[in-house]
Amino acid sequence: MDLLQREREAILNNKYVEHYDFKEVEEFIKGASKELFISHHFKQNKKMLVQPRGGFPTYEKVFKLYQEFKDAGVDVLPLTIDSNTRLNDYATSQKMLRLSEENDVDMLNGYPLINHGYRTTRKMMEHYNTPISLRHGTPDARLLTEIALASGIFEIEGGPITYLLPYSKNFPLDKAFIYWKYIEKVCAKLSTLNEPINRESFGPLSATLQLPAIVIVIQILEMLLSLEEGVKSFSVSFSQTGTLLQDIVMGNVIKKLSREYADRFGYKDAMVNLVYHQWMGAFPRDKSHADSLITMSTVIAKIVGADKIITKTRAEAYGIPTKEENGEAVSKVQYTLKILQGMPNVGDKEEEENLTNQVREILEAVFNDPADTLWRKIFNSIKKGYIDIPFSPHIINANKVITVRDKDGHIRLYDKGNLPVSEKSFQFDRQKVKLSDDKNALVTKIIQDIGIMQ
């Protein structure tokens, strides 16, 4: 028995897990419909895949939600996990699930997959025979990933950086790297049984004034961490920044550099996909304005050549959307994509050159760290502030980088903190920001920039 198998047996030896049958799970994955694998759909390359958000605690409500999505023409279904499961608190999620079922009231903000179990959940996944993406935000998702894969969920979102620094205050970063290394190994191992299991990084990060260079750096690093363990299908992602041009520039650069670095590190056989998130910030309360924002982001996704778009709804400003509102959003996005044919190749040479330089400068500083493994190089770089996510709650994040919008709405570096970018790259951004050194003026500007779409 190899070390990974011993680790898997230890992880799955959990009182909240129904008896896990390794042989049966492998046979299931080996014979699973290819329609369940998003990597299969990426390879077909017939259209941009549309994936909504949404989730409920009970099996019955998720089943009805999926039917609503299928009726709207969905391509990829989401399975959103509840907060207690995300924190590995399966006792509380079990209790809240029982109350939800008994009283027909949602006592959880998602689906407690561990408590439902893979045998029950698999019935729903096979019924809809559509790719499902696991959305969770869990620093330690080892058990969750095992149960998801056994259920027929063959896309796992997240990573040691993107599912930790934007979500957690003090969960140990070094542990997160080790736990996600396990996930990559399991995904790689089970990918040999059928189509590749797709891993997807979470590009929006804290979804607040994120510097494009930092987003792309983190996407490339999480991709490399995954590919080095044998994963063959990986999706990099980013979310709508607030301006058409900056999104197009980001799309062009992230596609070019993610492929370049995958090849440079010897992973030429890996498939690298692009995912675009519709606006993740505060939504306008006027629903006609929300519709315009959603339509605009769909156009942008088409221009940048995204392989998948993750949708939002016109009701975002008012609370959790209903299944009908989510279904309506899917239908609108599908229609918009249908009429967007023959899109032009658009870009900005100067902006793309500067963004590319910023990304390369940060990555080379990471790679030049003296540590002996990639994850330790990244760990050290985060501690030194070479990777710094604005508005991250985590204690290890430097929180020295300050970003604001220029007169055209583009997100720019105002204070580079410890980012290892050249003075030339920094000044390209800084000179486009006309703002005094008054701290009150800076705070006011940041608040205004956060609410740009309201």
Coordinates of C-alpha atoms in Angstrom, one line a residue:
M1 CA 0.0 0.0 0.0
D2 CA 1.5 3.4 -1.0
L3 CA 1.6 6.5 1.2
L4 CA -1.3 8.2 -0.7
Q5 CA -3.6 5.2 -0.2
R6 CA -2.8 5.1 3.5
E7 CA -3.6 8.9 3.8
R8 CA -6.9 8.4 1.9
E9 CA -7.9 5.6 4.3
A10 CA -7.1 7.7 7.3
I11 CA -9.1 10.7 5.9
L12 CA -12.1 8.6 5.0
N13 CA -12.2 6.9 8.4
N14 CA -14.6 9.5 9.7
K15 CA -17.8 8.8 11.6
Y16 CA -19.8 11.1 9.4
V17 CA -18.9 9.1 6.3
E18 CA -20.9 6.1 5.3
H19 CA -18.7 3.1 4.5
Y20 CA -16.4 4.2 1.7
D21 CA -15.8 1.4 -0.8
F22 CA -12.7 2.2 -2.7
K23 CA -13.2 -0.5 -5.3
E24 CA -16.8 0.5 -6.0
V25 CA -15.9 4.2 -6.3
E26 CA -13.1 3.4 -8.8
E27 CA -15.5 1.2 -10.8
F28 CA -18.1 4.0 -10.8
I29 CA -15.6 6.6 -12.0
K30 CA -14.3 4.2 -14.7
G31 CA -17.8 3.7 -16.1
A32 CA -19.2 7.2 -15.5
S33 CA -20.8 9.0 -18.4
K34 CA -18.4 11.3 -20.1
E35 CA -21.1 14.0 -20.0
L36 CA -20.3 14.3 -16.3
F37 CA -16.7 15.4 -17.0
I38 CA -16.4 19.1 -17.8
S39 CA -13.0 18.4 -19.2
H40 CA -14.7 16.3 -21.9
H41 CA -16.9 19.4 -22.8
F42 CA -13.8 21.6 -22.9
K43 CA -12.2 19.3 -25.3
Q44 CA -15.3 19.4 -27.6
N45 CA -14.9 23.2 -27.6
K46 CA -18.4 23.7 -29.1
K47 CA -19.4 26.7 -27.1
M48 CA -18.7 28.7 -24.0
L49 CA -20.2 26.8 -21.0
V50 CA -22.6 28.6 -18.8
Q51 CA -22.6 27.9 -15.0
P52 CA -24.9 29.6 -12.5
R53 CA -24.5 29.9 -8.7
G54 CA -27.0 28.6 -6.1
G55 CA -27.5 26.0 -3.4
F56 CA -29.8 24.6 -0.7
P57 CA -29.3 22.3 2.2
T58 CA -31.8 19.5 1.3
Y59 CA -31.6 17.0 -1.5
E60 CA -35.1 17.8 -2.7
K61 CA -34.4 21.5 -3.1
V62 CA -31.2 21.0 -4.9
F63 CA -32.9 18.5 -7.2
K64 CA -35.6 21.1 -8.0
L65 CA -32.9 23.8 -8.5
Y66 CA -31.1 21.7 -11.0
Q67 CA -34.3 21.1 -12.9
E68 CA -34.8 24.9 -13.1
F69 CA -31.3 25.2 -14.4
K70 CA -31.7 22.5 -17.0
D71 CA -35.0 24.0 -18.2
A72 CA -33.0 27.3 -18.7
G73 CA -30.4 25.6 -20.8
V74 CA -27.5 25.3 -18.3
D75 CA -24.2 23.7 -19.3
V76 CA -22.6 23.2 -15.9
L77 CA -24.4 22.7 -12.5
P78 CA -23.0 24.1 -9.2
L79 CA -22.9 22.3 -5.9
T80 CA -22.5 25.0 -3.3
I81 CA -21.4 23.7 0.1
D82 CA -22.6 25.1 3.4
S83 CA -20.4 27.1 5.8
N84 CA -20.2 24.5 8.5
T85 CA -18.9 21.8 6.1
R86 CA -16.4 24.4 4.8
L87 CA -15.1 24.6 8.4
N88 CA -15.1 20.8 8.8
D89 CA -17.8 21.1 11.4
Y90 CA -19.9 18.1 10.2
A91 CA -21.7 17.7 13.6
T92 CA -23.4 21.1 13.2
S93 CA -24.1 20.6 9.6
Q94 CA -25.8 17.3 10.4
K95 CA -28.0 19.0 13.1
M96 CA -28.9 21.9 10.8
L97 CA -29.7 19.5 7.9
R98 CA -32.1 17.6 10.1
L99 CA -33.8 20.8 11.1
S100 CA -34.0 21.9 7.5
E101 CA -35.6 18.7 6.5
E102 CA -38.1 18.5 9.4
N103 CA -39.2 22.2 9.2
D104 CA -38.8 22.9 5.5
V105 CA -36.7 25.9 6.4
D106 CA -33.2 26.4 5.1
M107 CA -30.9 26.3 8.2
L108 CA -27.8 26.0 6.1
N109 CA -26.5 28.2 3.3
G110 CA -25.5 25.3 1.1
Y111 CA -25.5 21.5 0.6
P112 CA -23.8 19.5 3.4
L113 CA -22.3 16.9 1.1
I114 CA -20.5 14.9 3.8
N115 CA -23.8 14.4 5.7
H116 CA -25.9 13.5 2.6
G117 CA -23.2 11.0 1.6
Y118 CA -21.9 10.0 -1.9
R119 CA -24.4 7.2 -2.5
T120 CA -27.4 9.5 -2.1
T121 CA -25.8 12.5 -3.9
R122 CA -24.6 10.3 -6.8
K123 CA -28.2 9.5 -7.7
M124 CA -28.9 13.2 -8.5
M125 CA -25.7 13.7 -10.4
E126 CA -26.4 10.6 -12.6
H127 CA -30.0 11.7 -13.1
Y128 CA -29.0 15.1 -14.6
N129 CA -26.0 13.7 -16.5
T130 CA -24.4 17.2 -16.6
P131 CA -21.0 18.4 -15.3
I132 CA -21.2 19.6 -11.7
S133 CA -18.7 22.0 -10.2
L134 CA -17.9 21.8 -6.5
R135 CA -18.0 25.4 -5.0
H136 CA -16.9 25.6 -1.4
G137 CA -14.2 27.9 0.0
T138 CA -12.6 25.2 2.2
P139 CA -9.0 25.4 3.4
D140 CA -9.0 21.7 4.2
A141 CA -11.2 20.1 1.6
R142 CA -9.6 16.6 1.6
L143 CA -12.6 14.7 2.8
L144 CA -15.0 16.9 0.9
T145 CA -13.1 16.3 -2.4
E146 CA -13.1 12.5 -1.8
I147 CA -16.9 12.5 -1.3
A148 CA -17.5 14.8 -4.2
L149 CA -15.5 12.6 -6.6
A150 CA -17.3 9.5 -5.4
S151 CA -20.6 11.3 -6.0
G152 CA -19.8 12.1 -9.7
I153 CA -18.6 15.7 -9.2
F154 CA -15.6 16.0 -11.5
E155 CA -14.7 19.6 -11.2
I156 CA -13.1 20.8 -7.9
E157 CA -12.7 24.5 -7.4
G158 CA -10.2 26.2 -5.1
G159 CA -6.6 26.1 -4.0
P160 CA -4.3 26.7 -1.1
I161 CA -4.1 30.5 -1.8
T162 CA -7.5 31.3 -3.3
Y163 CA -9.5 29.4 -0.8
L164 CA -7.5 30.6 2.2
L165 CA -6.3 34.2 2.0
P166 CA -9.7 35.7 0.9
Y167 CA -11.7 33.6 3.3
S168 CA -9.8 32.8 6.5
K169 CA -8.2 34.9 9.3
N170 CA -5.8 32.5 10.9
F171 CA -5.9 29.0 9.3
P172 CA -2.3 28.0 8.8
L173 CA -1.1 28.6 5.3
D174 CA 1.5 25.9 5.3
K175 CA -1.2 23.3 6.3
A176 CA -3.4 24.5 3.4
F177 CA -0.6 23.9 0.9
I178 CA -0.1 20.3 2.3
Y179 CA -3.9 19.6 2.3
W180 CA -4.3 20.8 -1.3
K181 CA -1.3 18.8 -2.4
Y182 CA -3.3 15.7 -1.3
I183 CA -6.3 16.9 -3.3
E184 CA -4.2 17.3 -6.4
K185 CA -2.8 13.8 -6.0
V186 CA -6.2 12.3 -5.6
C187 CA -7.6 14.2 -8.6
A188 CA -4.6 13.1 -10.7
K189 CA -4.9 9.5 -9.6
L190 CA -8.6 9.2 -10.3
S191 CA -8.2 11.0 -13.7
T192 CA -6.5 8.0 -15.1
L193 CA -9.8 6.0 -14.8
N194 CA -11.8 8.1 -17.3
E195 CA -11.7 11.7 -18.6
P196 CA -9.5 14.1 -16.6
I197 CA -10.9 15.6 -13.4
N198 CA -10.8 19.4 -13.8
R199 CA -9.3 21.6 -11.2
E200 CA -10.3 25.3 -11.2
S201 CA -8.7 28.2 -9.3
F202 CA -10.8 31.0 -7.8
G203 CA -9.7 34.2 -9.5
P204 CA -12.0 36.8 -7.9
L205 CA -10.1 36.5 -4.6
S206 CA -11.6 39.0 -2.2
A207 CA -13.5 40.5 -5.2
T208 CA -12.5 44.0 -4.1
L209 CA -10.2 46.2 -6.2
Q210 CA -7.9 43.2 -7.1
L211 CA -4.8 44.1 -9.0
P212 CA -4.8 42.2 -12.3
A213 CA -1.2 41.2 -12.0
I214 CA -1.7 39.6 -8.5
V215 CA -4.8 37.7 -9.8
I216 CA -2.8 36.3 -12.8
V217 CA 0.2 35.4 -10.6
I218 CA -1.9 33.5 -8.2
Q219 CA -3.8 31.7 -11.0
I220 CA -0.5 30.6 -12.6
L221 CA 1.0 29.5 -9.3
E222 CA -2.0 27.4 -8.3
M223 CA -2.1 25.9 -11.8
L224 CA 1.6 24.9 -11.5
L225 CA 1.0 23.4 -8.0
S226 CA -1.8 21.3 -9.5
L227 CA 0.0 20.2 -12.7
E228 CA 3.1 19.2 -10.8
E229 CA 1.0 16.5 -9.1
G230 CA -0.2 15.1 -12.4
V231 CA -3.5 17.0 -13.0
K232 CA -4.2 17.2 -16.7
S233 CA -7.0 19.7 -16.9
F234 CA -6.9 23.1 -15.1
S235 CA -9.0 26.3 -15.3
V236 CA -7.6 29.7 -14.5
S237 CA -10.1 32.4 -13.8
F238 CA -10.7 36.1 -13.1
S239 CA -13.7 38.3 -12.5
Q240 CA -15.1 41.4 -14.1
T241 CA -12.9 44.3 -13.1
G242 CA -15.3 47.1 -13.9
T243 CA -14.0 48.2 -17.3
L244 CA -14.2 46.7 -20.7
L245 CA -10.6 47.3 -21.7
Q246 CA -9.0 46.0 -18.5
D247 CA -11.0 42.8 -18.7
I248 CA -9.9 42.3 -22.3
V249 CA -6.3 43.0 -21.4
M250 CA -6.5 40.5 -18.5
G251 CA -8.1 37.9 -20.6
N252 CA -5.4 38.2 -23.3
V253 CA -2.5 38.1 -20.8
I254 CA -3.8 35.3 -18.5
K255 CA -4.4 33.0 -21.5
K256 CA -1.0 33.7 -23.0
L257 CA 1.0 33.4 -19.8
S258 CA -0.8 30.4 -18.2
R259 CA -0.1 28.4 -21.4
E260 CA 3.5 29.7 -21.5
Y261 CA 4.3 28.8 -17.9
A262 CA 2.6 25.4 -18.2
D263 CA 4.8 24.6 -21.2
R264 CA 7.9 26.1 -19.6
F265 CA 7.6 23.8 -16.6
G266 CA 7.1 20.7 -18.8
Y267 CA 3.3 20.3 -18.8
K268 CA 2.6 20.7 -22.5
D269 CA 0.1 17.8 -22.4
A270 CA -2.1 19.7 -19.8
M271 CA -5.3 21.4 -20.9
V272 CA -5.6 25.0 -19.6
N273 CA -9.0 26.6 -19.7
L274 CA -10.2 30.1 -19.0
V275 CA -13.2 30.9 -16.7
Y276 CA -14.8 34.4 -16.4
H277 CA -16.9 35.4 -13.4
Q278 CA -19.6 38.0 -13.9
W279 CA -19.3 41.1 -11.5
M280 CA -18.5 39.9 -8.0
G281 CA -18.8 43.3 -6.2
A282 CA -21.8 45.2 -5.0
F283 CA -24.7 45.1 -7.5
P284 CA -26.9 48.0 -8.6
R285 CA -30.3 48.0 -6.9
D286 CA -32.0 49.1 -10.1
K287 CA -32.7 45.7 -11.7
S288 CA -32.6 47.2 -15.3
H289 CA -29.1 48.3 -14.5
A290 CA -28.2 44.9 -13.1
D291 CA -29.5 43.4 -16.4
S292 CA -27.2 45.7 -18.3
L293 CA -24.2 44.7 -16.1
I294 CA -24.9 41.0 -16.7
T295 CA -25.3 41.5 -20.5
M296 CA -22.1 43.6 -20.6
S297 CA -20.1 40.9 -18.8
T298 CA -21.4 38.3 -21.1
V299 CA -20.1 40.3 -24.1
I300 CA -16.7 40.6 -22.4
A301 CA -16.5 36.9 -21.8
K302 CA -17.2 36.3 -25.4
I303 CA -14.5 38.8 -26.5
V304 CA -11.8 37.3 -24.2
G305 CA -12.7 33.8 -25.4
A306 CA -13.6 32.3 -22.1
D307 CA -14.3 28.6 -22.0
K308 CA -16.9 29.0 -19.2
I309 CA -18.8 31.9 -17.7
I310 CA -20.1 31.9 -14.1
T311 CA -23.3 34.0 -13.9
K312 CA -25.0 36.4 -11.5
T313 CA -28.6 37.5 -11.3
R314 CA -30.5 40.8 -11.4
A315 CA -31.5 40.2 -7.7
E316 CA -28.0 40.2 -6.2
A317 CA -28.5 43.5 -4.4
Y318 CA -31.5 42.2 -2.5
G319 CA -30.3 38.9 -1.1
I320 CA -30.0 35.3 -2.1
P321 CA -31.6 34.8 -5.5
T322 CA -34.5 32.3 -5.9
K323 CA -34.1 29.3 -8.2
E324 CA -36.4 31.1 -10.7
E325 CA -34.1 34.2 -10.7
N326 CA -31.1 32.0 -11.2
G327 CA -32.7 30.1 -14.0
E328 CA -33.7 33.4 -15.7
A329 CA -30.1 34.6 -15.5
V330 CA -28.9 31.4 -17.2
S331 CA -31.4 31.8 -20.0
K332 CA -30.5 35.5 -20.6
V333 CA -26.7 34.7 -20.8
Q334 CA -27.3 31.8 -23.2
Y335 CA -29.4 34.0 -25.5
T336 CA -26.7 36.8 -25.4
L337 CA -24.0 34.3 -26.3
K338 CA -26.2 32.9 -29.1
I339 CA -26.3 36.3 -30.8
L340 CA -22.7 37.2 -30.3
Q341 CA -21.1 35.8 -33.4
G342 CA -17.9 36.9 -35.2
M343 CA -16.4 38.8 -32.3
P344 CA -13.3 40.9 -33.1
N345 CA -9.8 40.4 -31.6
V346 CA -9.4 43.4 -29.4
G347 CA -6.5 44.5 -27.2
D348 CA -4.2 47.3 -26.0
K349 CA -0.5 46.7 -26.7
E350 CA 0.8 49.1 -24.1
E351 CA -1.5 47.9 -21.3
E352 CA -0.8 44.2 -22.2
E353 CA 2.9 44.8 -22.2
N354 CA 2.9 46.4 -18.8
L355 CA 0.6 43.8 -17.2
T356 CA 2.8 41.0 -18.7
N357 CA 5.9 42.7 -17.2
Q358 CA 4.3 43.0 -13.7
V359 CA 3.3 39.3 -13.8
R360 CA 6.7 38.2 -14.9
E361 CA 8.5 40.3 -12.3
I362 CA 6.5 38.9 -9.4
L363 CA 6.7 35.3 -10.7
E364 CA 10.5 35.5 -11.1
A365 CA 10.8 36.8 -7.6
V366 CA 8.8 33.8 -6.4
F367 CA 10.8 31.3 -8.4
N368 CA 14.1 32.8 -7.2
D369 CA 13.3 32.1 -3.6
P370 CA 15.9 29.6 -2.2
A371 CA 13.3 27.1 -0.9
D372 CA 13.5 23.6 -2.3
T373 CA 9.8 23.2 -3.4
L374 CA 7.4 25.4 -5.3
W375 CA 4.8 25.5 -2.5
R376 CA 7.5 26.7 0.0
K377 CA 8.7 29.3 -2.5
I378 CA 5.1 30.6 -2.7
F379 CA 4.7 30.4 1.1
N380 CA 7.8 32.5 1.7
S381 CA 6.8 35.0 -1.0
I382 CA 3.4 35.6 0.7
K383 CA 5.2 36.1 4.0
K384 CA 7.5 38.7 2.4
G385 CA 4.5 40.5 0.8
Y386 CA 5.6 39.6 -2.8
I387 CA 2.0 38.3 -3.1
D388 CA -0.4 40.6 -1.4
I389 CA -4.2 40.4 -1.8
P390 CA -6.0 43.7 -1.1
F391 CA -8.7 43.3 1.6
S392 CA -7.6 39.8 2.6
P393 CA -8.6 39.1 6.3
H394 CA -5.7 36.6 6.8
I395 CA -3.0 37.5 9.3
I396 CA -0.2 36.3 7.0
N397 CA -1.2 38.6 4.2
A398 CA 0.9 41.8 4.2
N399 CA -2.1 44.1 3.3
K400 CA 0.3 46.8 2.2
V401 CA -0.7 47.0 -1.4
I402 CA -3.3 49.8 -2.1
T403 CA -5.2 49.9 -5.4
V404 CA -7.6 52.6 -6.7
R405 CA -9.3 53.3 -10.0
D406 CA -8.0 55.8 -12.6
K407 CA -10.2 58.2 -14.4
D408 CA -11.2 55.5 -16.9
G409 CA -12.1 53.0 -14.1
H410 CA -9.1 50.8 -14.5
I411 CA -7.7 49.3 -11.3
R412 CA -4.2 50.7 -10.6
L413 CA -1.4 50.3 -8.1
Y414 CA -1.4 53.3 -5.8
D415 CA 1.0 51.8 -3.2
K416 CA 3.0 48.7 -4.3
G417 CA 3.9 47.6 -0.8
N418 CA 6.5 44.9 -1.1
L419 CA 5.5 43.8 -4.5
P420 CA 8.7 43.0 -6.5
V421 CA 7.7 45.0 -9.5
S422 CA 10.1 47.4 -11.3
E423 CA 9.8 51.1 -10.8
K424 CA 8.9 51.4 -14.5
S425 CA 6.0 49.0 -14.1
F426 CA 4.8 50.7 -10.9
Q427 CA 4.9 54.2 -12.4
F428 CA 2.9 53.0 -15.5
D429 CA 0.1 52.6 -13.0
R430 CA 0.8 55.3 -10.5
Q431 CA 1.0 58.1 -13.0
K432 CA -2.5 57.4 -14.1
V433 CA -3.9 58.1 -10.6
K434 CA -4.4 61.8 -9.9
L435 CA -4.9 61.8 -6.2
S436 CA -3.4 63.9 -3.4
D437 CA -1.5 62.3 -0.5
D438 CA -4.3 63.1 1.9
K439 CA -5.4 59.9 3.6
N440 CA -9.0 61.0 4.0
A441 CA -9.1 61.6 0.2
L442 CA -7.6 58.2 -0.4
V443 CA -10.2 56.4 1.8
T444 CA -13.0 58.3 0.2
K445 CA -11.7 57.3 -3.3
I446 CA -11.4 53.6 -2.3
I447 CA -15.0 53.6 -1.0
Q448 CA -16.2 55.2 -4.2
D449 CA -14.3 52.7 -6.3
I450 CA -15.6 49.7 -4.4
G451 CA -19.2 50.8 -5.2
I452 CA -18.5 51.7 -8.8
M453 CA -21.5 49.6 -10.1
Q454 CA -24.1 50.9 -7.7

